mmCIF file of C-alpha atoms in Angstrom:
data_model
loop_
_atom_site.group_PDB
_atom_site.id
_atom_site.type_symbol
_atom_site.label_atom_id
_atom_site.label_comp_id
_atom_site.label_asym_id
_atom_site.label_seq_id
_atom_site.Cartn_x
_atom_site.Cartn_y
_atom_site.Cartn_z
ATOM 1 C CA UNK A 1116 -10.404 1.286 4.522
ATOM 2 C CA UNK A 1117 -6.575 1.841 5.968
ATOM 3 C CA UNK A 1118 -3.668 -0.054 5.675
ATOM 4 C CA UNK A 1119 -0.481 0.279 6.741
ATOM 5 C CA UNK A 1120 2.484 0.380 4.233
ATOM 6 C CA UNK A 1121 6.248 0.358 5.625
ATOM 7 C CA UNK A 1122 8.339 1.371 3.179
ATOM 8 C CA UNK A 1123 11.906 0.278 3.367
ATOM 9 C CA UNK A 1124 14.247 2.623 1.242
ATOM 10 C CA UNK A 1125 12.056 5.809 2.942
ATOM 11 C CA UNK A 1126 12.724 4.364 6.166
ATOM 12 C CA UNK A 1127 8.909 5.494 7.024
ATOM 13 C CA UNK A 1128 5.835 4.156 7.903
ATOM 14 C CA UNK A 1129 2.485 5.407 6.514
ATOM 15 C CA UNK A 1130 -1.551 4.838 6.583
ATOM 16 C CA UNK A 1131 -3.088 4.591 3.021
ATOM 17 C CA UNK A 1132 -6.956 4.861 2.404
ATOM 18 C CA UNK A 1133 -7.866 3.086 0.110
ATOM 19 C CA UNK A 1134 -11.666 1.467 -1.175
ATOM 20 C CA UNK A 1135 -12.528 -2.104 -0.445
ATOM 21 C CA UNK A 1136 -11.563 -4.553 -2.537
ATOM 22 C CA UNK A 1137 -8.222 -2.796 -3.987
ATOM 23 C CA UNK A 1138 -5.388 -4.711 -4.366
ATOM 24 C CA UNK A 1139 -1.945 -4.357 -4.129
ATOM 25 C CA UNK A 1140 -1.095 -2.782 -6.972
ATOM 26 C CA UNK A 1141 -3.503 -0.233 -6.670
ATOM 27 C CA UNK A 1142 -1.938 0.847 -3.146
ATOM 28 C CA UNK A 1143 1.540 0.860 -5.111
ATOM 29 C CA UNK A 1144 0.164 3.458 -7.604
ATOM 30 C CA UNK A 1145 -1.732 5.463 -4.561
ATOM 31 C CA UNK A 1146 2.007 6.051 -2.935
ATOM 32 C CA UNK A 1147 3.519 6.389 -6.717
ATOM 33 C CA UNK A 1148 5.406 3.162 -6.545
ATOM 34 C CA UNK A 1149 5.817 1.121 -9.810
ATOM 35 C CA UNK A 1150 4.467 -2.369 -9.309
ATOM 36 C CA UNK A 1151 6.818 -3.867 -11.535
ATOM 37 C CA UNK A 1152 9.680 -3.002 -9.320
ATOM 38 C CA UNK A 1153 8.626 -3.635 -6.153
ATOM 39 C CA UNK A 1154 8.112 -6.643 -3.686
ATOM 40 C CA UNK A 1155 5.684 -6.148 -1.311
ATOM 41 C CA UNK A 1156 5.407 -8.936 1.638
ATOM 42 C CA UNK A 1157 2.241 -9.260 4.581
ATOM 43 C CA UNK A 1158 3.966 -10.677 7.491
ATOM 44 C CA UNK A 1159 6.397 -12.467 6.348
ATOM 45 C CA UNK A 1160 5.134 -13.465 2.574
ATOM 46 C CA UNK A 1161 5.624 -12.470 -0.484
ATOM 47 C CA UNK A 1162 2.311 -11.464 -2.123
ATOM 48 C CA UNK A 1163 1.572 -10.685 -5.593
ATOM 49 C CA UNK A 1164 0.669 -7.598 -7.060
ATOM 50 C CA UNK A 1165 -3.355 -8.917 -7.941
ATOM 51 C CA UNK A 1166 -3.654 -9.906 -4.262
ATOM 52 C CA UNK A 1167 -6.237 -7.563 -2.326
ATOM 53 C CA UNK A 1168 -5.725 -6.137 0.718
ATOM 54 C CA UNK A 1169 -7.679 -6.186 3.813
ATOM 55 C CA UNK A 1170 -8.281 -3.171 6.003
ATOM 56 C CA UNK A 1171 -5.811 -3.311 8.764
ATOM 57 C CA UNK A 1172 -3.457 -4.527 6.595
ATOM 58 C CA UNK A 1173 0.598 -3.950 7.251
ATOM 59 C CA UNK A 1174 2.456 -4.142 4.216
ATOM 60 C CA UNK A 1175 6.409 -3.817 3.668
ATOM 61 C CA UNK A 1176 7.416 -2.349 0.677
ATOM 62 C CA UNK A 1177 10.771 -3.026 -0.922
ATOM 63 C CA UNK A 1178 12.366 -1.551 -4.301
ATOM 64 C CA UNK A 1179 14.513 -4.015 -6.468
ATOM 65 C CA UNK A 1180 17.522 -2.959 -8.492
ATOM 66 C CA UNK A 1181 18.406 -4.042 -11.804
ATOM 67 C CA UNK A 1182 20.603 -3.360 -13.677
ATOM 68 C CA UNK A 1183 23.790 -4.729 -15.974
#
């Protein structure tokens, strides 16, 4: 199945196949994105990480910075 991944600090937008019944973090690792430091959001939610993905899906991708 597709989805469709915008990812915000590449300013591009890409398809991802992936198999039914992956979740979200396994489309992070596909596109070599750490989970842990990203927030991903379907329309306009928030999702978590175990949440799985539909195909058709358009998911925004956005990196958080810590620091200190």
């Amino acid at each position: 199945m597709k989805v469709t991944v915008n990812l915000i600090k590449e300013s591009r937008i890409i398809e991802v196949e992936i198999d039914e019944g992956s979740t979200v973090r396994e489309v992070l690792k596909k596109i070599g994105y750490i989970p842990q430091g990203s927030v991903v959001v379907r329309g306009e939610i928030p999702i978590p990480e175990d949440d799985k993905v539909k195909d058709g899906d358009f998911l925004t991708v956005y990196l958080v910075a810590t620091g200190g």
